[in-house]
Coordinates of C-alpha atoms in Angstrom, one line a residue:
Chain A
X1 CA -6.5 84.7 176.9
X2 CA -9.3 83.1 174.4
X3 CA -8.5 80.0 172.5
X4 CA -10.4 79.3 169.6
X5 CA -10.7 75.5 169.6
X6 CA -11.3 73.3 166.2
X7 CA -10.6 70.8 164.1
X8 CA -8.3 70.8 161.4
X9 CA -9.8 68.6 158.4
X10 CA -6.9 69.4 155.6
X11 CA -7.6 68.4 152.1
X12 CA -5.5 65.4 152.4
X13 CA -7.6 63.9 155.0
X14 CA -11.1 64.5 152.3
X15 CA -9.4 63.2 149.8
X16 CA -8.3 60.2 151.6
X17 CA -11.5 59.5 153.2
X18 CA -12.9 60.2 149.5
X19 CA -10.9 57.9 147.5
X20 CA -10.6 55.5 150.2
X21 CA -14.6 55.2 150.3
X22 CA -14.5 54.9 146.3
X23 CA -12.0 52.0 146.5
X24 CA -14.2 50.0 149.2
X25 CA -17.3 50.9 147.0
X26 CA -16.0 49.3 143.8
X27 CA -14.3 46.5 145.8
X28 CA -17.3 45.4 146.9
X29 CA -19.1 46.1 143.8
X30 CA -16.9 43.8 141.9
X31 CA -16.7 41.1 144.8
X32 CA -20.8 40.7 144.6
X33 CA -20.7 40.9 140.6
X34 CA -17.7 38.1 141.0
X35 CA -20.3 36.1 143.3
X36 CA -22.8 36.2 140.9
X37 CA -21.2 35.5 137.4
X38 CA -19.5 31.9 139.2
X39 CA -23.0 31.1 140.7
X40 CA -24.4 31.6 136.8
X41 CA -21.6 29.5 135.4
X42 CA -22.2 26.5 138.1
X43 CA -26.1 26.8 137.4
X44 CA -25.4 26.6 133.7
X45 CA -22.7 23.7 134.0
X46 CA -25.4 22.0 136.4
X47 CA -27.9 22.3 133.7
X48 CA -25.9 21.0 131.3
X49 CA -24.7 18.3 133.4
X50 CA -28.4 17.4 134.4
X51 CA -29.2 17.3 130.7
X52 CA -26.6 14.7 130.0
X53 CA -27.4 12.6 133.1
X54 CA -30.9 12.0 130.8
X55 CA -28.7 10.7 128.0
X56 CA -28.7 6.7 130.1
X57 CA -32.8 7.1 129.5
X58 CA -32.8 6.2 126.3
X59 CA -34.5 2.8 126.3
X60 CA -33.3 0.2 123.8
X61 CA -34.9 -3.5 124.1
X62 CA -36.3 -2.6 127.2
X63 CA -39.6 -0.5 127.7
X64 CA -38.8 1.5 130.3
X65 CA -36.2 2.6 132.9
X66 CA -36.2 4.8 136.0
X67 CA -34.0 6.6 138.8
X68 CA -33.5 8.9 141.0
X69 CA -31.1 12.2 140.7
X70 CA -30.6 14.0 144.0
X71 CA -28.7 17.6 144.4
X72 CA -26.9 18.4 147.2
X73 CA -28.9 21.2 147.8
X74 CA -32.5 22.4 147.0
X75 CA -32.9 23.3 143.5
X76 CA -35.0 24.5 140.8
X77 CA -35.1 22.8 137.1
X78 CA -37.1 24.7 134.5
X79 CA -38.0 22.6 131.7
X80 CA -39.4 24.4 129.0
X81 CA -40.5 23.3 125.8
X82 CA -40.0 25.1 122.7
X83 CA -41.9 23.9 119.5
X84 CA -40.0 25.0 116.7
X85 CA -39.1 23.6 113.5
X86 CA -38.1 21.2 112.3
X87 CA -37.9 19.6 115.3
X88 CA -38.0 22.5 118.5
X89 CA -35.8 22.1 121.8
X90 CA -35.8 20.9 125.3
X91 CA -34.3 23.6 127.1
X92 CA -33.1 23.0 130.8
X93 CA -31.8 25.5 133.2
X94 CA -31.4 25.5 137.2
X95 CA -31.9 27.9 139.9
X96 CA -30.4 27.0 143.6
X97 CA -31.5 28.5 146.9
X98 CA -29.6 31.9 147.4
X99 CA -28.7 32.7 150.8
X100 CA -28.6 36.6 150.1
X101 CA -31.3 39.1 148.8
X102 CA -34.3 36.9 146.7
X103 CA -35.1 33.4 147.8
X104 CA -34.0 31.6 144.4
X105 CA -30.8 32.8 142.6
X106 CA -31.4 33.8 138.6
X107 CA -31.6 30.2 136.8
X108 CA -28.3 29.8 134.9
X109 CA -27.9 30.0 130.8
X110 CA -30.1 27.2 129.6
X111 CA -29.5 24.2 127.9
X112 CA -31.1 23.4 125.0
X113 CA -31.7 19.5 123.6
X114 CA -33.4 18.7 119.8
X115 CA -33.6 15.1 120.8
X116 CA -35.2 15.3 124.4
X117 CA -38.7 15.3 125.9
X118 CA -39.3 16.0 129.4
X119 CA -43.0 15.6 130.5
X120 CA -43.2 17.7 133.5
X121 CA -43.9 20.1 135.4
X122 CA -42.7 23.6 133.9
X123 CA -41.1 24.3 136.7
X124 CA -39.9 21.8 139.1
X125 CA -38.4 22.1 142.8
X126 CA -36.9 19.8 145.3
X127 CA -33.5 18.2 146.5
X128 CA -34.5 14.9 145.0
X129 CA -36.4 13.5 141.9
X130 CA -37.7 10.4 140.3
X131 CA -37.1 10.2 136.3
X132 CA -38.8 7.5 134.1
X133 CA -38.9 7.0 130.7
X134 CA -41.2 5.3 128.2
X135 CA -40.8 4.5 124.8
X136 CA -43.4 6.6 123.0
X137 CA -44.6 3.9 119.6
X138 CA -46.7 5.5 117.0
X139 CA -46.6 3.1 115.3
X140 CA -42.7 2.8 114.7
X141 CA -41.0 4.2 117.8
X142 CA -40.5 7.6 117.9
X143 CA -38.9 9.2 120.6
X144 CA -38.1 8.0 124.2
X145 CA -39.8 10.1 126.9
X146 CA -38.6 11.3 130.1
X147 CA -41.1 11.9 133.0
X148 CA -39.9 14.0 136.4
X149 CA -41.7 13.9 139.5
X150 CA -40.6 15.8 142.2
X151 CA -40.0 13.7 145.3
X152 CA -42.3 15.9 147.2
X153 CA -44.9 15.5 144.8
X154 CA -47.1 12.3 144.9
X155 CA -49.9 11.1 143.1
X156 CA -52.6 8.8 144.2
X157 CA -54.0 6.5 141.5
X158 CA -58.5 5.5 141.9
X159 CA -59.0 2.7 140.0
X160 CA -56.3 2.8 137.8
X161 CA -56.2 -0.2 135.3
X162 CA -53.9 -3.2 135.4
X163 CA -51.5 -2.4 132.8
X164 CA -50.7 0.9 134.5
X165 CA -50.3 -0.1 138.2
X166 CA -48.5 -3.0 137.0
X167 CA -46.2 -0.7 134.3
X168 CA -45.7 1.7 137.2
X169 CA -44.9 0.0 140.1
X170 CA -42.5 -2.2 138.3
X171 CA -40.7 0.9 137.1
X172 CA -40.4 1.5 141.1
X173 CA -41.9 5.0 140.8
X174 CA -42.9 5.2 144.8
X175 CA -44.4 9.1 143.8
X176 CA -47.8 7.0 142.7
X177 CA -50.0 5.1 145.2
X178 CA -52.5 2.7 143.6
X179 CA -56.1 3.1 145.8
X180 CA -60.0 1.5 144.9
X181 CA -61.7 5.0 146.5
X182 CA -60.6 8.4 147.2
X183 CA -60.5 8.2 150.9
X184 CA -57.8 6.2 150.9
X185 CA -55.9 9.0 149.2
X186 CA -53.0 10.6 151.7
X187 CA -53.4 13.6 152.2
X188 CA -51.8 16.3 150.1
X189 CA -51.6 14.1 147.2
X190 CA -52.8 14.7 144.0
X191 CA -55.5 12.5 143.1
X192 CA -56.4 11.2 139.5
X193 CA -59.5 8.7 138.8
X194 CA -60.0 6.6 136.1
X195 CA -63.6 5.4 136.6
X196 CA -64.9 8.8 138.0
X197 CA -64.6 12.5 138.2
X198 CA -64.4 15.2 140.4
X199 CA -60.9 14.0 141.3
X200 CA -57.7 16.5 140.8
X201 CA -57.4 14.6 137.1
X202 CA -59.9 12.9 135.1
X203 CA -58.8 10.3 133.3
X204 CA -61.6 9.1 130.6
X205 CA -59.8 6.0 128.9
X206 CA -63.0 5.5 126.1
X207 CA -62.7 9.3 124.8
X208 CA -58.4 9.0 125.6
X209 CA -58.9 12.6 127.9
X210 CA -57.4 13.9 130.4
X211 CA -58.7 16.9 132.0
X212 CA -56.8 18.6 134.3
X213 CA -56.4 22.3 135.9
X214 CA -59.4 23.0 133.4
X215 CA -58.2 21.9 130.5
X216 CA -58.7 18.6 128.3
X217 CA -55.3 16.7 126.9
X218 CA -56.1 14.1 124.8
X219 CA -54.1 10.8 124.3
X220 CA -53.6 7.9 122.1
X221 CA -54.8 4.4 122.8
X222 CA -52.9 2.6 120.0
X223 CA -49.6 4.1 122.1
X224 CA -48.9 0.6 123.8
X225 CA -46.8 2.1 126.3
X226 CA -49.0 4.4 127.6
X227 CA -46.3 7.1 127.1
X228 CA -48.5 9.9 126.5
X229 CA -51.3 9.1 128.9
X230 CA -48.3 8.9 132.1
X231 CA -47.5 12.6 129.7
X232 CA -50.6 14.1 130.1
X233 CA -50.6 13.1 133.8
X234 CA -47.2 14.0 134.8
X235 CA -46.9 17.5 133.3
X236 CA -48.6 21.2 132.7
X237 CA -51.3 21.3 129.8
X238 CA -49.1 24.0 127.9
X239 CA -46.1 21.2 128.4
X240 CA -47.9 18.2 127.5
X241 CA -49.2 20.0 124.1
X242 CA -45.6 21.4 123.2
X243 CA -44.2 17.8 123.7
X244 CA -47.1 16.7 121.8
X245 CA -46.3 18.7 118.4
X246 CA -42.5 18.2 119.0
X247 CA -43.3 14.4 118.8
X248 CA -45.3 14.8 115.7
X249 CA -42.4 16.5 113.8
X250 CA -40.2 13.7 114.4
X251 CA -42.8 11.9 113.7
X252 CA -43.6 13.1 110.5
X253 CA -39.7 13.6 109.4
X254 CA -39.2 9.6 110.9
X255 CA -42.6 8.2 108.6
X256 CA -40.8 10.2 105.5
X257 CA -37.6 8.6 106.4
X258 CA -39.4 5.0 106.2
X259 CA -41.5 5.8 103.4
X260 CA -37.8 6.2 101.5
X261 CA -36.2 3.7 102.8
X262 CA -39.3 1.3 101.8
X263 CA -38.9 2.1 97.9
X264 CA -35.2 1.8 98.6
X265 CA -35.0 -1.8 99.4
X266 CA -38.0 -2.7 97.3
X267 CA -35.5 -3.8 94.5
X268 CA -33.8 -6.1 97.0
X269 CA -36.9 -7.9 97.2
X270 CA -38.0 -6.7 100.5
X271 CA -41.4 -4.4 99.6
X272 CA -44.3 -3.6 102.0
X273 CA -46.0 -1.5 99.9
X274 CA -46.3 1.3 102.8
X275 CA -44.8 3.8 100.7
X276 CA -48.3 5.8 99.8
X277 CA -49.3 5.3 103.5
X278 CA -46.3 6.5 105.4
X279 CA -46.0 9.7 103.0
X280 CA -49.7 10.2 104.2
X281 CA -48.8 9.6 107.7
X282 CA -45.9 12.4 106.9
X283 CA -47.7 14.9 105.6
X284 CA -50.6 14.6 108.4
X285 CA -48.8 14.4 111.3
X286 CA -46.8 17.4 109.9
X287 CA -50.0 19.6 110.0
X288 CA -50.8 18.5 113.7
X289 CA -51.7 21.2 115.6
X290 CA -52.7 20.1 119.1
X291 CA -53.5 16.8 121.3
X292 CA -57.2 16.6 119.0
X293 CA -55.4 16.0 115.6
X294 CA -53.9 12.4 117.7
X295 CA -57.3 10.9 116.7
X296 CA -56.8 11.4 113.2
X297 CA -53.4 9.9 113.0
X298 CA -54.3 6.9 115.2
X299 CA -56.2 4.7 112.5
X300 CA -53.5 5.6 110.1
X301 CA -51.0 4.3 112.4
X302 CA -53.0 1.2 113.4
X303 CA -53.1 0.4 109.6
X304 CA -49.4 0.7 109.0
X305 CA -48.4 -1.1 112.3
X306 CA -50.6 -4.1 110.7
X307 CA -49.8 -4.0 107.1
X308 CA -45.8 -4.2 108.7
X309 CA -46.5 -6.5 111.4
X310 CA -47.6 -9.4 108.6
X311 CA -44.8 -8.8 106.1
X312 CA -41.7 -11.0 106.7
X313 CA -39.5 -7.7 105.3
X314 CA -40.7 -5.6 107.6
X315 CA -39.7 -1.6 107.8
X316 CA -39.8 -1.1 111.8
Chain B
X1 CA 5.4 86.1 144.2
X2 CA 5.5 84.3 148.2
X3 CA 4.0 80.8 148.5
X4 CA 4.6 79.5 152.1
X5 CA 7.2 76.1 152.7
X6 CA 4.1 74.1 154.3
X7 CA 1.5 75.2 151.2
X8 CA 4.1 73.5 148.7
X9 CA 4.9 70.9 150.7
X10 CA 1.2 69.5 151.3
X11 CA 0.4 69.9 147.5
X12 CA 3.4 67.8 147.3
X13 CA 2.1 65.0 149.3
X14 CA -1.5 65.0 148.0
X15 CA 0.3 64.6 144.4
X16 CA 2.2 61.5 145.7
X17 CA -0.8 60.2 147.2
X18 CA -2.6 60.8 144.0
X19 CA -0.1 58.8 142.3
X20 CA 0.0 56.4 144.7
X21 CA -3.5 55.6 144.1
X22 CA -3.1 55.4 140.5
X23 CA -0.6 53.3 140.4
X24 CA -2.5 50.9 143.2
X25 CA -6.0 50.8 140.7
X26 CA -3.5 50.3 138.0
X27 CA -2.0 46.7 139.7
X28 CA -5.7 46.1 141.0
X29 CA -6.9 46.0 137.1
X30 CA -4.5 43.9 135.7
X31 CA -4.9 41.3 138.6
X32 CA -8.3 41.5 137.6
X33 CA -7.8 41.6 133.8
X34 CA -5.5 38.1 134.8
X35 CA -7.7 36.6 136.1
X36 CA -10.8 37.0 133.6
X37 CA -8.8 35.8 131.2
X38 CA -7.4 32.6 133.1
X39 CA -11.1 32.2 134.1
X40 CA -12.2 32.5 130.4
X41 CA -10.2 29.7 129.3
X42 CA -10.6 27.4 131.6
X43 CA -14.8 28.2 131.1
X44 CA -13.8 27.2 127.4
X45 CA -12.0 24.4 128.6
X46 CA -15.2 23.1 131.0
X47 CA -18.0 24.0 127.9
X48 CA -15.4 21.3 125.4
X49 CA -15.2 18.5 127.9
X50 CA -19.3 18.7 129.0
X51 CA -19.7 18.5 125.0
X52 CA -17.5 15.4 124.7
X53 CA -19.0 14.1 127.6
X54 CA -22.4 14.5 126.2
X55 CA -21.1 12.9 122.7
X56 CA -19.7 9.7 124.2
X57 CA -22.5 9.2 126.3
X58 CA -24.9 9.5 123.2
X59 CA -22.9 7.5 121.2
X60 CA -23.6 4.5 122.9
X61 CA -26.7 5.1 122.7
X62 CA -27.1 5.9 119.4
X63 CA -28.0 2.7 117.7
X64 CA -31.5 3.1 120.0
X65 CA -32.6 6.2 118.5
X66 CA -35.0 5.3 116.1
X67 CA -33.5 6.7 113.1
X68 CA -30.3 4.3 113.5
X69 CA -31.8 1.7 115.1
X70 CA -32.6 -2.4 113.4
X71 CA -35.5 -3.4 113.9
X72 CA -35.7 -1.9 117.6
X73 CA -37.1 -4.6 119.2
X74 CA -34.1 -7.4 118.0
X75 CA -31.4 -5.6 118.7
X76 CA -29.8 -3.4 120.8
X77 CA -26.7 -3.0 119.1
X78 CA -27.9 -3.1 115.3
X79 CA -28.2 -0.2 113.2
X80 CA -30.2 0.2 110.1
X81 CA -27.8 1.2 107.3
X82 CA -30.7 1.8 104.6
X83 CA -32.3 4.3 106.8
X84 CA -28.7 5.5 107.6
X85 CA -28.3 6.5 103.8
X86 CA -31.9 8.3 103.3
X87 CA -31.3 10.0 106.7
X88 CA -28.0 11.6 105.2
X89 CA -29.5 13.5 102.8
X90 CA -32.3 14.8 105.3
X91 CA -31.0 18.2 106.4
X92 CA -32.8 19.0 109.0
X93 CA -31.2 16.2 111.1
X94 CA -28.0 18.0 110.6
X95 CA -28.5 19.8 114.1
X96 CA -30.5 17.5 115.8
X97 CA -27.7 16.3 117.8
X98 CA -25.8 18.7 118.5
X99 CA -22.8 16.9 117.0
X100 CA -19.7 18.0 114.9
X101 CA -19.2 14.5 113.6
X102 CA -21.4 11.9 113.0
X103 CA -20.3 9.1 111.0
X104 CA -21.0 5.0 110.9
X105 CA -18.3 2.6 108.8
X106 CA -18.0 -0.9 108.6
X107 CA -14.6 -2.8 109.7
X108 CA -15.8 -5.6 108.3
X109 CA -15.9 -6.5 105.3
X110 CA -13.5 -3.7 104.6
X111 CA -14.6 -1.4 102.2
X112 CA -13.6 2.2 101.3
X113 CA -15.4 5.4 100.3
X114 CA -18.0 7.2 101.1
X115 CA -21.6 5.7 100.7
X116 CA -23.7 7.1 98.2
X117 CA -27.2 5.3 96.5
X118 CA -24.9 4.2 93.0
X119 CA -22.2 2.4 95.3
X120 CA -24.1 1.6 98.2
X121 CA -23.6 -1.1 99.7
X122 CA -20.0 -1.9 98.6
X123 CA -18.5 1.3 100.3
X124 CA -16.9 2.1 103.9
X125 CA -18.4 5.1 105.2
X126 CA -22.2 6.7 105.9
X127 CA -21.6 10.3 107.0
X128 CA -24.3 12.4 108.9
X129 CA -22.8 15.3 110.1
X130 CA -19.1 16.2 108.8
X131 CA -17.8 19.2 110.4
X132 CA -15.1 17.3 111.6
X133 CA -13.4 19.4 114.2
X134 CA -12.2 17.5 117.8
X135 CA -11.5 13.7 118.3
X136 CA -14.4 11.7 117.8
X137 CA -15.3 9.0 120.3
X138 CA -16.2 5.5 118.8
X139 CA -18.0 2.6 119.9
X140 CA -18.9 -0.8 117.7
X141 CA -22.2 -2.0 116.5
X142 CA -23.6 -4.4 113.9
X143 CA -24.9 -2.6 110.5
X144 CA -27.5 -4.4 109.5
X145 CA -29.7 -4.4 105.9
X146 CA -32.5 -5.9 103.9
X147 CA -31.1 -8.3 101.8
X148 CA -33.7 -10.7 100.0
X149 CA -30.9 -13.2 99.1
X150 CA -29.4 -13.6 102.7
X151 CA -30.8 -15.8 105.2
X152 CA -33.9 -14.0 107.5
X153 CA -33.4 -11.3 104.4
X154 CA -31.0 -9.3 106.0
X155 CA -27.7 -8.8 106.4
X156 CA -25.4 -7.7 108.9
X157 CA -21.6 -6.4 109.1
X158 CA -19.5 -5.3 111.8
X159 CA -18.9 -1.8 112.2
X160 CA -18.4 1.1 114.1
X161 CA -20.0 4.4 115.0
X162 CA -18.3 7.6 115.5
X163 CA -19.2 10.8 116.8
X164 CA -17.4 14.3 118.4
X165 CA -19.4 17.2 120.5
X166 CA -20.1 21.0 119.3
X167 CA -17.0 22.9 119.5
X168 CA -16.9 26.3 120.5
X169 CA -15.3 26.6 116.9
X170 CA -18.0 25.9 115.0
X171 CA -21.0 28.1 113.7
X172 CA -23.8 27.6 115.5

C-alpha cells in the first residue's frame, strides 16, 4: 500500500494568514504614524513654550538680565530669522533626541515671534543654556535682545575692555572667560581678541568689525549697551545681519512714531524740534540693507540723542 | 447540478470569517475616528491656553516695549499715551503681537469713549488691536503725557492695560 503524504493548506488557512498579516501590517503602520504625530505636537508645544519662557527678558529699568533654561533631555532649538516686512519673525522650533531610526527627530511646527530677536547660533544643541538680554538703544530704545549660548559652548575673552568684562560677568554669563593672552585660553573654547588677530573672532573696536568664519559684521559704537557687538559675537553672520535689518524696521517704524508724536504735543508746549530729523532717521534706516549702512545712521542718531537729551520736554 | 456538503460548508465559513473581519476593521476605525477627534479638541484646547499664557505674560510687560513705554528710563510702569494714539493708526503694528485685543483705559479720572486726536485726552479708551474674541487679561499701569501746564510737564493717570491671545477663530 502507497500513501501519498502532504499538507493540506485550504483557502481558509491563506486567507487567514493573508488578512491576518494585513491587519498587523497596518496596526503597526498606524502605531509608528501615532508615535510620530504626538512627538510633533510636544516639539511644537515645546517651542512654543520656549518662546514664551523669553517673554520675562524683556528688560524695563534695568539693562540687562540673564538665566538659564535646561530640558530634561538633549535638544535642538532652531532659531531662524526671517527678515520680512514690516517687521519679519523670530521663528523657533525644537528637535529632541530620537531613540529610533535618525539621531534627531523632525523639529516640530515652528513658532513664529514679530517682537523677538534671538542672537544666536542658527542652530543650537545641548540639555542646558544660558540666555541674556540687552537693551539694544539707537538712540531711543528699540528692541530688547536675547543672546543663547549653549552650555557646551564657551568663549574666551583676550583683552577684552572694561565695560564688557564688567557688563558680562555681572550678568553671570559663566560661558565667557576674561584672559590677557591666548594661552591662557581652555582648550576647545572659542577665542575672540580685541587688541589682536588671528584669533577665532576679531574684534576691531576703532572700525566697529567683527570678522568671524570669514566674514566682517559691523557694529555700532553709539549702541551704549554693547548689544550688537555681544550680537555679532554670539551668533552666525547670516543671523547677526537678519537681526540687523529686523532692528532697523522697528527702528524706522519707532523714529516715525516719535517724529508724530513730537508735532503732536508741540501745541502743549512740549517741542524738540526733532520732527525733520527723526522722519530722516525713518526713511534711512528703512533703506538699510546690511551691517555697513549702521555707520550712516550712527551720526544721525548721536544728533538726535543730543538734541533730546538737553530739552526739558524730552521725546524718549 | 451536485455540489458536495463540505464544498458549501467551507465557503460558508470563509464568508463568516470575511464578515467577521469587516465588522472587526469596522470597530477598529471608529475607535480610531474617537479618538482623533477627542485628540483634536483637546490640541485646540492646549494651542488656546499657550496663547493666553503668552498674552498675560506680555502684558505685564508691555509698558517696557518701547512703543508704550514713558520715558523708559523713569518708569517701569508708565506708558506713553501720546505715542499710544499715533501708534493706533500705524497698521502694521496690528500683527506685531500676535494679539486679538489690545487696549489701554484709564480708571482714573473716569472718562468714556474711545480716544481719537479731536477728543484726546478727555476720553476712556486707546485701542490697538480690536478683534475682541476671548477674555482679556489686565494688569494696571500709570498713563502718562506731556503736559506743559502740569508740574515736570507731564501728566499721569491711572489706568489699565488689557490684552487677549490669537484665537484659533481668527483670520490669520
Amino acid at each position: 500500500m502507497s500513501t501519498r503524504k502532504a499538507v493540506e493548506f485550504s483557502f481558509s488557512w491563506i486567507f487567514a494568514l493573508i488578512v491576518g498579516a494585513s491587519i498587523l501590517f497596518f496596526a503597526i503602520y498606524a502605531a509608528t504614524k501615532l508615535i510620530s504625530t504626538e512627538k510633533n505636537i510636544d516639539a511644537a508645544e515645546a517651542g512654543k513654550q520656549f518662546g514664551i519662557i523669553l517673554n520675562p527678558f524683556e528688560t524695563g529699568v534695568e539693562e540687562g538680565k540673564s538665566a538659564h533654561i535646561a530640558f530634561s533631555q538633549e535638544t535642538r532649538v532652531y532659531a531662524e530669522c526671517i527678515a520680512s516686512a514690516p517687521f519679519g519673525e523670530q521663528s523657533i522650533s525644537i528637535a529632541t533626541r530620537s531613540g529610533v531610526g535618525k539621531a534627531w527627530s523632525e523639529p516640530g511646527v515652528a513658532s513664529t515671534f514679530s517682537h523677538k530677536y534671538l542672537f544666536a547660533a542658527s542652530t543650537l544643541e545641548g540639555t542646558s543654556f544660558t540666555v541674556f538680554s540687552k537693551q539694544f538703544e539707537f538712540p531711543f530704545k528699540i528692541a530688547d535682545v536675547v543672546y543663547i549660548i549653549p552650555s557646551s559652548v564657551k568663549y574666551c575673552m583676550i583683552n577684552a575692555p572694561y565695560d564688557v568684562e564688567n557688563d558680562l560677568t555681572s550678568l553671570g554669563i559663566e560661558a565667557v572667560e576674561f584672559v590677557q593672552t591666548a594661552t591662557s585660553c581652555p582648550a576647545q573654547s572659542t577665542r575672540v581678541c580685541f587688541t589682536s588677530t588671528g584669533c577665532d573672532i576679531d574684534v576691531n573696536l576703532g572700525a566697529q568689525t567683527v570678522k568671524k568664519f570669514k566674514q566682517t559684521l559691523y557694529f555700532a559704537s553709539s549702541d551704549r549697551s554693547n548689544a550688537l557687538l555681544y550680537g555679532a559675537l554670539f551668533s552666525d553672520p547670516g543671523v547677526y545681519e537678519c537681526q540687523v535689518k529686523r532692528l532697523s524696521q522697528r527702528m524706522s517704524e519707532l523714529a516715525s512714531v516719535y517724529q508724530q508724536t513730537s508735532a503732536l504735543v508741540a501745541p502743549r508746549g512740549c517741542t524738540s524740534g526733532l520732527e525733520g530729523s527723526l522722519l530722516r532717521f525713518s526713511n534711512v534706516s528703512f533703506s538699510l540693507k546690511t551691517s555697513v549702512d549702521l555707520k550712516m545712521l550712527e551720526t544721525m542718531s548721536e544728533d538726535i540723542r543730543r538734541s533730546n537729551n538737553v530739552r526739558t520736554c524730552k521725546l524718549f | 447540478m451536485y455540489v458536495p456538503v463540505s464544498s458549501s460548508k467551507a465557503q460558508f465559513k470563509i464568508q463568516e470569517m470575511a464578515f467577521v473581519l469587516v465588522a472587526l476593521m469596522m470597530l477598529f476605525a471608529l475607535v480610531a475616528v474617537i479618538y482623533i477627534n477627542v485628540r483634536t479638541s483637546s490640541f485646540h484646547t492646549d494651542v488656546e491656553e499657550q496663547r493666553e499664557e503668552e498674552a498675560r505674560l506680555l502684558v505685564r510687560k508691555m509698558a517696557t516695549t518701547p512703543e508704550f513705554a514713558w520715558l523708559s528710563t523713569t518708569c517701569a510702569h508708565c506708558i506713553d499715551t501720546d505715542k499710544l494714539l499715533i501708534l493706533r493708526e500705524h497698521a502694521k503694528y496690528k500683527e506685531f503681537w500676535d494679539l486679538d485685543y489690545l487696549a489701554i483705559e484709564w480708571v482714573s479720572p473716569n472718562h468714556q469713549g474711545e480716544c481719537t486726536r479731536s477728543t484726546y485726552p478727555q476720553c476712556g479708551t486707546i485701542t490697538i488691536i480690536n478683534r475682541t474674541i476671548g477674555t482679556p487679561v489686565s494688569t494696571y499701569v500709570a498713563l502718562c503725557r506731556h503736559e506743559a501746564n502740569a508740574q515736570a510737564s507731564m501728566q499721569c493717570d491711572l489706568g489699565k492695560i488689557s490684552a487677549s491671545g490669537r484665537s484659533l477663530l481668527s483670520n490669520g
